[in-house]
Coordinates of C-alpha atoms and ligand atoms in Angstrom, one line a residue:
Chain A
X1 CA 123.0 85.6 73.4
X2 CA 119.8 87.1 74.2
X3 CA 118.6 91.1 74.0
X4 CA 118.8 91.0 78.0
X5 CA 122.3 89.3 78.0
X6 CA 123.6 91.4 75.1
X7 CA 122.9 94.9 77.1
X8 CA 124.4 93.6 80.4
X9 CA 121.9 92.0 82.4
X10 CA 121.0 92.7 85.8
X11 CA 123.9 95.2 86.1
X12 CA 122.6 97.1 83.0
X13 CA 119.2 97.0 85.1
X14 CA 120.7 99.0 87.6
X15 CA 122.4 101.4 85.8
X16 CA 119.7 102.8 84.1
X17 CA 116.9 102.4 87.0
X18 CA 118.1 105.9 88.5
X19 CA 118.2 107.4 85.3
X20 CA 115.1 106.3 83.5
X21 CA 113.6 107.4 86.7
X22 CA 114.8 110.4 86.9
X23 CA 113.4 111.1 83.7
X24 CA 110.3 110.0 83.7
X25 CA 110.0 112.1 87.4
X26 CA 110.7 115.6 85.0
X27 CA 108.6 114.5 82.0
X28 CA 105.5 116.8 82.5
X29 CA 104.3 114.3 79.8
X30 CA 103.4 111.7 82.3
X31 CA 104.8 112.3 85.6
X32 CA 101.3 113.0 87.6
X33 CA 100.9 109.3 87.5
X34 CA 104.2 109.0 89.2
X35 CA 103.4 111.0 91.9
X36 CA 101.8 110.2 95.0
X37 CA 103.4 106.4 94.5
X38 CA 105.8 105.5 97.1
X39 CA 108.8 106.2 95.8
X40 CA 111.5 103.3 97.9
X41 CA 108.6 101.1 96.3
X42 CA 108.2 102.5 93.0
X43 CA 112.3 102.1 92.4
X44 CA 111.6 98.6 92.6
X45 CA 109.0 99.0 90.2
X46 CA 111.1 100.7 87.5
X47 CA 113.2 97.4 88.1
X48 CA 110.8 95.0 87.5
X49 CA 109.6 97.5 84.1
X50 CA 113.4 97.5 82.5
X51 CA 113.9 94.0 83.3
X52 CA 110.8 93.2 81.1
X53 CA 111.4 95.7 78.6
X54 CA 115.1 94.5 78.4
X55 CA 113.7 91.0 77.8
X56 CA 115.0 89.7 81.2
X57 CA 113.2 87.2 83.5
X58 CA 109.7 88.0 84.9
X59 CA 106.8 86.7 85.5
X60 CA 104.3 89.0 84.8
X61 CA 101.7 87.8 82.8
X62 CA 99.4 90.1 80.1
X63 CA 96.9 89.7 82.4
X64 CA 98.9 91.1 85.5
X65 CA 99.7 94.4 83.4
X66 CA 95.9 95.3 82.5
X67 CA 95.7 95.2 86.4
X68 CA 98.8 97.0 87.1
X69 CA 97.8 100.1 84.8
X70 CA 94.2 99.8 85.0
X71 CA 94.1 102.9 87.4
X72 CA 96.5 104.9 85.4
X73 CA 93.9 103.9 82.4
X74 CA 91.2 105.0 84.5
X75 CA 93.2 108.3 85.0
X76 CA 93.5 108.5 81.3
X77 CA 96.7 107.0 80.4
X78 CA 96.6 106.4 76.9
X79 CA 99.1 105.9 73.3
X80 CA 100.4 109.1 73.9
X81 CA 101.8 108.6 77.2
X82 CA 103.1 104.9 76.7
X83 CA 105.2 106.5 73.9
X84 CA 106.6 108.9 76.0
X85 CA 108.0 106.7 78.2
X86 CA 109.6 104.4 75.7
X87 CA 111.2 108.0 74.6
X88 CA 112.3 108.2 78.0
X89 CA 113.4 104.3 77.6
X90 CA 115.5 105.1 74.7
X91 CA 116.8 108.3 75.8
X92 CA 117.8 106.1 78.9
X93 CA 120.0 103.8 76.6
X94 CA 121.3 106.1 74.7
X95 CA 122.8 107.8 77.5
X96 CA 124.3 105.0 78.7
X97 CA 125.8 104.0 75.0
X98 CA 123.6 101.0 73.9
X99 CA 123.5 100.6 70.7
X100 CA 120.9 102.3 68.4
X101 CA 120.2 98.7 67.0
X102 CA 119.8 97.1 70.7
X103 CA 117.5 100.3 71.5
X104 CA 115.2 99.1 68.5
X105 CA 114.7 95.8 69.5
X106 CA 114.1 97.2 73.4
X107 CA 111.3 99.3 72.1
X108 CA 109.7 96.7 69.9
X109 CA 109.9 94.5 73.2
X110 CA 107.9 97.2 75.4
X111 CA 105.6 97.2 71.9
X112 CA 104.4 94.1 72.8
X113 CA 102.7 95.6 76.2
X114 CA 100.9 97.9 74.9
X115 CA 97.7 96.7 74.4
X116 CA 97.8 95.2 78.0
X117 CA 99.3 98.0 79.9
X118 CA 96.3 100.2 78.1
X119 CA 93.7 97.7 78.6
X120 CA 92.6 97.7 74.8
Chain B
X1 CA 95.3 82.6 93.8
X2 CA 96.6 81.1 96.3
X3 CA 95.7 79.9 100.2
X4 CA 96.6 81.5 103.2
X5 CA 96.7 79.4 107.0
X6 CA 96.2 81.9 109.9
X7 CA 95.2 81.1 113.5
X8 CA 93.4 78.1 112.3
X9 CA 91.9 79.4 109.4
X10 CA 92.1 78.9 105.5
X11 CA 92.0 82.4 103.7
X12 CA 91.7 82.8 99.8
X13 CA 94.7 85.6 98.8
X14 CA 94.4 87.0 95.1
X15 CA 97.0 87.7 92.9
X16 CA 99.3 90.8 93.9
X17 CA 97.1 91.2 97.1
X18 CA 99.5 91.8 100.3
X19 CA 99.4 89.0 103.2
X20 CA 97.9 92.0 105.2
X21 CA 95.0 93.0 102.9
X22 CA 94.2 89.1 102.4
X23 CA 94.2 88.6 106.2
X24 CA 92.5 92.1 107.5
X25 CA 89.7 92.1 104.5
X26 CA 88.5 88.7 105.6
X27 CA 88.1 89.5 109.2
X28 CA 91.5 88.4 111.0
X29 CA 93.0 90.6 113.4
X30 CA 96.2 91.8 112.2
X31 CA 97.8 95.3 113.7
X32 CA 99.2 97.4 111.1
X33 CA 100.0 100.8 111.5
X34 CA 101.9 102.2 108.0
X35 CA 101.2 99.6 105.6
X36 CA 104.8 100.8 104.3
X37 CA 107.4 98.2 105.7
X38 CA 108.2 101.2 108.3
X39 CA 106.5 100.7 111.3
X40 CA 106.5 96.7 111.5
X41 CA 103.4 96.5 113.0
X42 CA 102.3 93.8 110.6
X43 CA 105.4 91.6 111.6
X44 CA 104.4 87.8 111.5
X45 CA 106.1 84.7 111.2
X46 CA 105.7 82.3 108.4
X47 CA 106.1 78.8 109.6
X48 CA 105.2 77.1 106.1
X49 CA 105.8 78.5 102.7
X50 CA 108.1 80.8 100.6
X51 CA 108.4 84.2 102.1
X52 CA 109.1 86.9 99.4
X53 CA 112.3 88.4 100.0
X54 CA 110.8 92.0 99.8
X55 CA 108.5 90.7 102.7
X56 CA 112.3 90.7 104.7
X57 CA 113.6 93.8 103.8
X58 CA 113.7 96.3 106.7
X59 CA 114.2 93.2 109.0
X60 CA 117.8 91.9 110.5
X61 CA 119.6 89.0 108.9
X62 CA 118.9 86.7 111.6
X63 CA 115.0 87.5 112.2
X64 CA 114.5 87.1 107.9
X65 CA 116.3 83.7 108.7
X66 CA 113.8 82.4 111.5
X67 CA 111.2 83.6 109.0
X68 CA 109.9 86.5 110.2
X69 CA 107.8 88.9 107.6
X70 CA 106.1 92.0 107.6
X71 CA 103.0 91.5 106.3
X72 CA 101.7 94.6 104.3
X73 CA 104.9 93.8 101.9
X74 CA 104.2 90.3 101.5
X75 CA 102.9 89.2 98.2
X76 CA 102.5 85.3 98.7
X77 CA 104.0 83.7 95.9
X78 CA 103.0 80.3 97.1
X79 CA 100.4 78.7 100.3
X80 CA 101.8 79.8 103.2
X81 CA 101.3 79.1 106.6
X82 CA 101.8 82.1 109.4
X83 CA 101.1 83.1 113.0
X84 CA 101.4 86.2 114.7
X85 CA 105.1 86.9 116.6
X86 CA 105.3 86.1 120.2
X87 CA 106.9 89.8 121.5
X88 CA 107.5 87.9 124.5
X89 CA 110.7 87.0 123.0
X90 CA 111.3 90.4 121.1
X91 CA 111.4 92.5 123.6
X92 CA 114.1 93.4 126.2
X93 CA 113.2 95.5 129.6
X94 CA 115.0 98.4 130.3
X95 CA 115.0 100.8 133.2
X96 CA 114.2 104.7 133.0
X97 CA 117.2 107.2 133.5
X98 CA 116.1 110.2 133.0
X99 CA 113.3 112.4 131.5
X100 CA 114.9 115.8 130.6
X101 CA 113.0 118.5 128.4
X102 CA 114.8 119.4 125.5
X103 CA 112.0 122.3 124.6
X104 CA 108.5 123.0 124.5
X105 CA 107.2 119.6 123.5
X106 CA 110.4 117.7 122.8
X107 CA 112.2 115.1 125.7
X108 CA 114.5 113.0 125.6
X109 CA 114.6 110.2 127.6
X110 CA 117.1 107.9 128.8
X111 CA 117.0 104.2 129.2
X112 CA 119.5 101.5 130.9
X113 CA 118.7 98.4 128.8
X114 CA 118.9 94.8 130.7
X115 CA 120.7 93.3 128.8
X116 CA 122.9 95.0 126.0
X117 CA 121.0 96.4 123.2
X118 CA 122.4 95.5 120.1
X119 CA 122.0 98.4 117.3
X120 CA 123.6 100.9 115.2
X121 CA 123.0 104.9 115.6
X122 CA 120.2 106.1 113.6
X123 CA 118.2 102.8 114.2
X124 CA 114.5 102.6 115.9
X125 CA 112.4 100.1 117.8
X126 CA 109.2 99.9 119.0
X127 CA 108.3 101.2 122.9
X128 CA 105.7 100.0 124.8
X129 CA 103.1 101.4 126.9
X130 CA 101.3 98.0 127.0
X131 CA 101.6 94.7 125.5
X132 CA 99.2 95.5 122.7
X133 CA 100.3 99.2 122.7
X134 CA 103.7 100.4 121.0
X135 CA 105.2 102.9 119.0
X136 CA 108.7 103.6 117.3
X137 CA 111.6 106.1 118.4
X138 CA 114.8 106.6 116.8
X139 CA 118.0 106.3 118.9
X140 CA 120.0 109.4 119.4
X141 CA 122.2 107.7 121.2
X142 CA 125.4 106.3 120.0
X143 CA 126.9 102.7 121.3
X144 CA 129.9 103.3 121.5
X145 CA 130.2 106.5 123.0
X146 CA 127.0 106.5 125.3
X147 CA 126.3 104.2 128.3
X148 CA 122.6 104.7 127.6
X149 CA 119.6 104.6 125.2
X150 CA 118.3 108.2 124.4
X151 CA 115.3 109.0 122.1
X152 CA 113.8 112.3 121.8
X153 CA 109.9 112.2 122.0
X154 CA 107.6 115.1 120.6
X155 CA 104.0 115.0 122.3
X156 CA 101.6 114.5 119.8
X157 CA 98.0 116.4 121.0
X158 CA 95.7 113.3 122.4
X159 CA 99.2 110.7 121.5
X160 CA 98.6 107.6 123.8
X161 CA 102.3 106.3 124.0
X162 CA 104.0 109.9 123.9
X163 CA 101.8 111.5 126.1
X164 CA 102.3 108.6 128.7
X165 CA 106.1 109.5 128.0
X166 CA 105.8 112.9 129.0
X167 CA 103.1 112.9 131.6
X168 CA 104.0 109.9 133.6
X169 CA 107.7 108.6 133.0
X170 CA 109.9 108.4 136.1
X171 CA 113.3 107.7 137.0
X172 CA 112.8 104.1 138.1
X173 CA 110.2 103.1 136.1
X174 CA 110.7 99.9 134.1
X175 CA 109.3 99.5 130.3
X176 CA 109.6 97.2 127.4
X177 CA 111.6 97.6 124.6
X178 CA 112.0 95.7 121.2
X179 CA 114.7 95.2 119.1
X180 CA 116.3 98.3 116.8
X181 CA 115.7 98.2 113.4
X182 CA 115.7 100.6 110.4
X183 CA 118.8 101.4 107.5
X184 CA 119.7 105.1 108.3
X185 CA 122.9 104.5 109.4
X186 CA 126.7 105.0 109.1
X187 CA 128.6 103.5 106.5
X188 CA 132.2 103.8 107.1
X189 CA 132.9 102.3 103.4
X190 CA 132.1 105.8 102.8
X191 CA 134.3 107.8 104.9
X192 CA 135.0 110.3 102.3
X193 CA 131.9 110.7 100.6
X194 CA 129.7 114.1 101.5
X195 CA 127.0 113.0 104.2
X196 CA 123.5 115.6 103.7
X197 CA 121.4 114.6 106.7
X198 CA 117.8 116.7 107.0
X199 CA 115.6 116.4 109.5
X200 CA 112.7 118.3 110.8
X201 CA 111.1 118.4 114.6
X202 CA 112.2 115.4 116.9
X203 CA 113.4 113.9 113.3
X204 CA 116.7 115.0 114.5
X205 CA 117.0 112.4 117.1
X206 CA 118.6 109.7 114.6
X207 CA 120.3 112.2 112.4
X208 CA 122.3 113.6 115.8
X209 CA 122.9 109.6 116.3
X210 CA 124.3 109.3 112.7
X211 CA 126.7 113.0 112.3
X212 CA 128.0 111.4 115.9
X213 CA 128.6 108.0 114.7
X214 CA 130.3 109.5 111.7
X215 CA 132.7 111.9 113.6
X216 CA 134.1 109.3 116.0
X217 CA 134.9 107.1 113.1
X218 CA 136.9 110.0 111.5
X219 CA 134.3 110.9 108.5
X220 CA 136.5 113.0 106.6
X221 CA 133.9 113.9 103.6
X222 CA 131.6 117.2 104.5
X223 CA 129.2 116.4 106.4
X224 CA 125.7 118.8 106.2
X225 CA 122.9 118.3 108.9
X226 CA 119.5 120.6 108.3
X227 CA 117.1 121.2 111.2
X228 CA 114.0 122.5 110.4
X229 CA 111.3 123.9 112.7
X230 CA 108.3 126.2 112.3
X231 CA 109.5 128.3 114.9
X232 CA 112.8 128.8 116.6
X233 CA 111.9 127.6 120.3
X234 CA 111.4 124.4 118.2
X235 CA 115.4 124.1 117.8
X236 CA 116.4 121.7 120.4
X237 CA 120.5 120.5 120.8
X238 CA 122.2 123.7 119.4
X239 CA 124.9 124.2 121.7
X240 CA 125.8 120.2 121.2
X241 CA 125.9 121.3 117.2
X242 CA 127.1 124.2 117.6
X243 CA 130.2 122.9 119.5
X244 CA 130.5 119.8 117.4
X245 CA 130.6 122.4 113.9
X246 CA 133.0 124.5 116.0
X247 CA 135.6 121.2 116.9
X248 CA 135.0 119.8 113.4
X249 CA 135.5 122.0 110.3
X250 CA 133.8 119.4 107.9
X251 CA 130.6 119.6 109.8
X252 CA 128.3 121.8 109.1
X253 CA 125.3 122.9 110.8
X254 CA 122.2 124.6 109.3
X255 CA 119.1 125.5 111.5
X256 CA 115.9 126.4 109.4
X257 CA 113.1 128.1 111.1
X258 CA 109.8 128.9 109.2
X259 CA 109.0 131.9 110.6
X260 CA 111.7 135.2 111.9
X261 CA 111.4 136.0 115.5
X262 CA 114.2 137.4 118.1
X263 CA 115.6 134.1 119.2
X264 CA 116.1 132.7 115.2
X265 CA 118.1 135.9 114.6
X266 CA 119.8 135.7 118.1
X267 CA 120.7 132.1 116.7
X268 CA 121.1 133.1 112.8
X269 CA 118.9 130.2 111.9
X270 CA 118.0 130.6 108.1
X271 CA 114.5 131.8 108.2
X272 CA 113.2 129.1 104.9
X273 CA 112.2 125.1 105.3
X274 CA 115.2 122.7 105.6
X275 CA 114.4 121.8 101.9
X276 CA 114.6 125.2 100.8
X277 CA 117.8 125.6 102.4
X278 CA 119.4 122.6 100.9
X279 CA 118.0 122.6 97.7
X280 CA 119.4 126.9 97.9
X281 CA 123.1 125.3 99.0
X282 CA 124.2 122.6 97.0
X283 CA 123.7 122.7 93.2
X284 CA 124.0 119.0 92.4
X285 CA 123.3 115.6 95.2
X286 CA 125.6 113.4 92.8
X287 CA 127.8 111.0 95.2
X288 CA 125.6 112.0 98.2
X289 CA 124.6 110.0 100.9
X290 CA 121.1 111.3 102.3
X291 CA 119.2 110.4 105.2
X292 CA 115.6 112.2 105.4
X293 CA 113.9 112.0 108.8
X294 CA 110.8 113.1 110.5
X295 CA 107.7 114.6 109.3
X296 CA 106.7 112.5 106.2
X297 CA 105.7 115.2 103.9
X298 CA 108.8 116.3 104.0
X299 CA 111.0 113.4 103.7
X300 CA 109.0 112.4 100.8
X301 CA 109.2 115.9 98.8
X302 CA 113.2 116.4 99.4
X303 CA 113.1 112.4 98.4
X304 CA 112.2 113.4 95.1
X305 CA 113.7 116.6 95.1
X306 CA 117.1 114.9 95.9
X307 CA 117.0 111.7 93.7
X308 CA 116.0 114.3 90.8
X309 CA 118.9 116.9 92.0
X310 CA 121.2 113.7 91.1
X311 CA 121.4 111.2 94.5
X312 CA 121.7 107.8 93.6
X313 CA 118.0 106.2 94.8
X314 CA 119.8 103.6 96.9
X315 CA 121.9 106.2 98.5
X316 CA 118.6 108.0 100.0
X317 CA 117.6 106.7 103.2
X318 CA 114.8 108.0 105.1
X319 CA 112.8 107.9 107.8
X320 CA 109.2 109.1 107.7
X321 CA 107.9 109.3 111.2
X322 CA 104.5 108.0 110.3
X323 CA 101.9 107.1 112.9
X324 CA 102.9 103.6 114.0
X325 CA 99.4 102.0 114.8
X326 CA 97.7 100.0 116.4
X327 CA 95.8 102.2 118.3
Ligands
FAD1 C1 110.3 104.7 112.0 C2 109.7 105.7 112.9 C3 110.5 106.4 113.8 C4 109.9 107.3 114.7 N1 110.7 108.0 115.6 C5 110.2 109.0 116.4 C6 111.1 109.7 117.2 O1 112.3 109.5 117.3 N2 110.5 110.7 118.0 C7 109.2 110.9 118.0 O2 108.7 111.8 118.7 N3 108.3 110.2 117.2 C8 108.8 109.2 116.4 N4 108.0 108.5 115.6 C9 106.5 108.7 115.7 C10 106.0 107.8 116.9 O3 106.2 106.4 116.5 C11 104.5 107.9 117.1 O4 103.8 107.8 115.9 C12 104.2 109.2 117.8 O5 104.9 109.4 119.0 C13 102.6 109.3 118.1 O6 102.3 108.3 119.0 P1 101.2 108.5 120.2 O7 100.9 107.2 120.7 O8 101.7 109.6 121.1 O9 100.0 109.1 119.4 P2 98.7 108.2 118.9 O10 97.9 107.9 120.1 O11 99.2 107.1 118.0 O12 98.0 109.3 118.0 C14 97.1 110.3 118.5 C15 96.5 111.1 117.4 O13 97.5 112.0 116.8 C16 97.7 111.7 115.4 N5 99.1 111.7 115.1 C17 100.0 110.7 115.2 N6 101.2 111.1 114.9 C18 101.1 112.4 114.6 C19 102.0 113.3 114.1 N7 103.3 113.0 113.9 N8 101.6 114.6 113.9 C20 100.3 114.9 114.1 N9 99.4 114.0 114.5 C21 99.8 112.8 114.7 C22 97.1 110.3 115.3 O14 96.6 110.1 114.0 C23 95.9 110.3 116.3 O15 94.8 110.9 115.8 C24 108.5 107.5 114.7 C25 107.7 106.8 113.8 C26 108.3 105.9 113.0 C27 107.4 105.1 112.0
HEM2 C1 106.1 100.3 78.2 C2 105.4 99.3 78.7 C3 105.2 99.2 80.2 C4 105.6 98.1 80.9 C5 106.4 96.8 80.4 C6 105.3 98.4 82.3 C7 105.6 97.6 83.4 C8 105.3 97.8 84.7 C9 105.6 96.9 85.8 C10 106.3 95.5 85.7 C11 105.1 97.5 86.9 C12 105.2 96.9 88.3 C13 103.9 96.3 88.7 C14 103.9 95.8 90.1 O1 104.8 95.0 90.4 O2 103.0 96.2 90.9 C15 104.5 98.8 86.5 C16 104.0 99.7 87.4 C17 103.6 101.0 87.1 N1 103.6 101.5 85.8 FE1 104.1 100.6 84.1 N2 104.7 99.6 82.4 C18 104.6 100.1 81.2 C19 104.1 101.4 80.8 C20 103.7 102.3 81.7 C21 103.2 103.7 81.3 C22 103.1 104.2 79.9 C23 102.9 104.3 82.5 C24 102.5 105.7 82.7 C25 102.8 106.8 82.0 C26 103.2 103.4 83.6 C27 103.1 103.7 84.9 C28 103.2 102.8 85.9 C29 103.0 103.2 87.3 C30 102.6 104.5 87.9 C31 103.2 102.0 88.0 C32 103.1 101.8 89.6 C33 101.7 101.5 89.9 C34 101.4 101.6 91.4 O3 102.1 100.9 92.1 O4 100.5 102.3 91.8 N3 103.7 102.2 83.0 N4 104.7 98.9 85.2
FES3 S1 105.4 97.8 108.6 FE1 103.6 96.9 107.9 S2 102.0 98.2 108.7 FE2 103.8 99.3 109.1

């Protein structure tokens, strides 16, 4: 079964949309580059980010992330930002009682963005 | 990449890039007003290719099926072929009423459709002044328990369709209407659950629609309606409220004025924003069902305010009254 399977699919997608969001909207970490974004638009957004990170199907490509974040990179999102919100990811799970070894391989599946979402 | 057929016209559309932004940065005339899926002045019609389903969203069943799109949510995934709507067969005429003040710069105004609109309280649709002129109002008005349309218009300093409203309206007069549109409306799955609604200036119109449709279907959860003004001759419909608060002990009504004067203490309206007020009177918006309507800075900041205080996002609906365009 796969990682996206295994935590519930599309349903699990929806549970944890309003509560990742939620979160990252009260991290003073990184929510400035929340702000100011639609947020009716922006909730389907966070859908299309957990989908990916929970290793559902999307087709964004590398390339379409470097363009997603390159104004949030202009604004100076960098390393320590992307790991707050894959705190925020796994605080996310946790709350809703995924496992801590599904919540490992989540985290190493966002990994695999980051050079792209920081356009390094 | 992909190619985009308009009026004749072949029209390269990058990847991500709306339908709107491909067409209006190459030179075709498209309206657009929000460029937010609100307003639908960007609706066209796609008459080749895949239309994205977020494209359909704020549109009815039945226009999504004849392929209808708004066009500044459109993200082609594919060549597509599309042509601007005909309104001709979108719009319904619709006799004037009545033009009644309901204060300083708010009036509502009645309407006897032609044929039977067909719409649910708390919906909108666009007016228009001329055929290349229209705006959207909210419906107060309830269908089954009013014989007639009723929108309540604020005049906008300089506004082109709401100062025609005002200014020249008659009883007689005959105008075009388009269909109603928009999700703030009643649910009666949710008949128990408690209902916030907030509102600020003429943003009461739907939300006095909505605590209406709600009663006569027997709501029995709380139901909370905020209106805010900046000053108390901005209150419009209290005695309705009032009576309605008075007949039905699980609605409440809350006026909110921003600034003290005789009349606000006359009418004990809370002298804070509606925001304050809500955010001051309920402690957590878990199991809530929101609707946010009127003046946009405020329907975005008790958005987030809300969804953060625990609301479920899809249980927020709102209704920014953003300039409609084109103008
Ligand atoms: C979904 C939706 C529902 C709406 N429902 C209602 C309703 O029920 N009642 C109602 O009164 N209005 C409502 N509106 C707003 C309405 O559609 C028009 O935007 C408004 O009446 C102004 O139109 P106008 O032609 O008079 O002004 P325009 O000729 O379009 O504008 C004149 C000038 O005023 C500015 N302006 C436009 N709107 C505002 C504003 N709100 N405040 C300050 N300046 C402004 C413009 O930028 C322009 O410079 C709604 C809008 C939307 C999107
Ligand atoms: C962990 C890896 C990440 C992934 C997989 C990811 C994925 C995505 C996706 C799929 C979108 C939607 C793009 C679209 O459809 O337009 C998006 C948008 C966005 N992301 Fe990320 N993202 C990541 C990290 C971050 C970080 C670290 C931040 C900031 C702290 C961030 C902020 C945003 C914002 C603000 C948007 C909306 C942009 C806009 O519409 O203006 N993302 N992201
Ligand atoms: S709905 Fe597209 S511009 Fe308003």
């Amino acid at each position: 079964m796969s990682l996206y399977e295994q935590l519930g699919g599309d349903a699990a997608v929806n549970a944890a949309v309003d509560i990742f969001y939620r979160k990252v909207l009260q991290d003073a970490r990184i929510n400035r580059f929340f702000t100011g974004v639609d947020m009716a638009k922006q909730a389907a957004k966070q859908k299309a980010f957990l989908t990916m990170a929970f290793g559902g199907p999307n087709n964004y490509t590398g390339q379409d992330m470097r363009r997603g974040h390159a104004h949030l990179v202009a604004q100076g999102l960098n390393d320590s930002h992307f790991d707050a919100v894959v705190e925020n990811l796994a605080a996310t799970l946790k709350e809703l009682g995924v496992s801590d070894a599904l919540i490992a391989q989540v985290a190493a599946v966002a990994e695999t963005t980051r050079n792209d979402v920081l356009g390094k | 990449m992909t190619t985009i057929h308009f009026a004749g016209k072949a029209y390269v559309c990058e990847p991500r890039q709306t339908l709107l932004d491909c067409l209006q940065t190459q030179g075709a005339m498209v309206p657009s007003g929000c460029r937010s899926g609100i307003c639908q002045s960007c609706l066209m019609r796609a008459q080749e290719g895949a239309v994205p389903s977020l494209a359909q969203q704020g549109l009815s069943p039945h226009r999504a099926a004849q392929g209808y799109l708004l066009a500044c949510c459109c993200i082609p995934e594919g060549e597509m072929t599309v042509t601007l709507p005909d309104t001709q067969g979108l719009t319904c005429a619709a006799t004037v009423l009545q033009r009644v003040p309901l204060n300083g710069d708010i009036c509502a105004l009645r309407l006897h459709p032609d044929s039977p609109l067909d719409y649910r309280a708390g919906q909108y649709l666009r007016l228009y002044h001329q055929a290349d002129t229209s705006r959207c109002y909210s419906l107060a008005s309830v269908p089954t328990v009013d014989d007639y349309l009723e929108f309540h218009i604020r005049r906008i300093p300089g506004g082109r369709v709401s100062g025609w409203v005002h200014d020249d309206l008659q009883p007689g007069d005959r105008v075009m209407i388009g269909e109603a549109v928009g999700d703030c409306v009643y649910d009666e799955q949710l008949c128990e659950r408690t209902l916030l609604l907030v509102g600020t200036g003429s943003g009461l119109a739907p939300l006095y629609g909505i605590v209406r449709d709600a009663l006569s279907q027997q709501h029995t959860g709380p139901i909370w309606l905020y209106h805010g003004s900046f000053v108390a001759q901005g209150l419009y419909l209290q005695p309705e409220l009032r009576a309605l608060a008075a007949r039905f002990p699980n609605f409440h009504y809350v006026p909110c004025v921003d600034r003290e004067s005789v009349e606000s203490q006359a009418w004990s309206a809370r002298v804070m924003t509606a925001l304050d007020a809500v955010m001051a009177d309920h402690r957590s918006f878990s199991g809530y069902r929101v609707y946010l309507c009127g003046h946009p800075d405020m329907v975005n900041a008790a958005r987030l305010k809300i969804f953060v205080g625990g609301a479920s996002m899809s249980d927020i609906l709102a209704d920014p009254f953003l300039p409609s365009g084109p103008s």
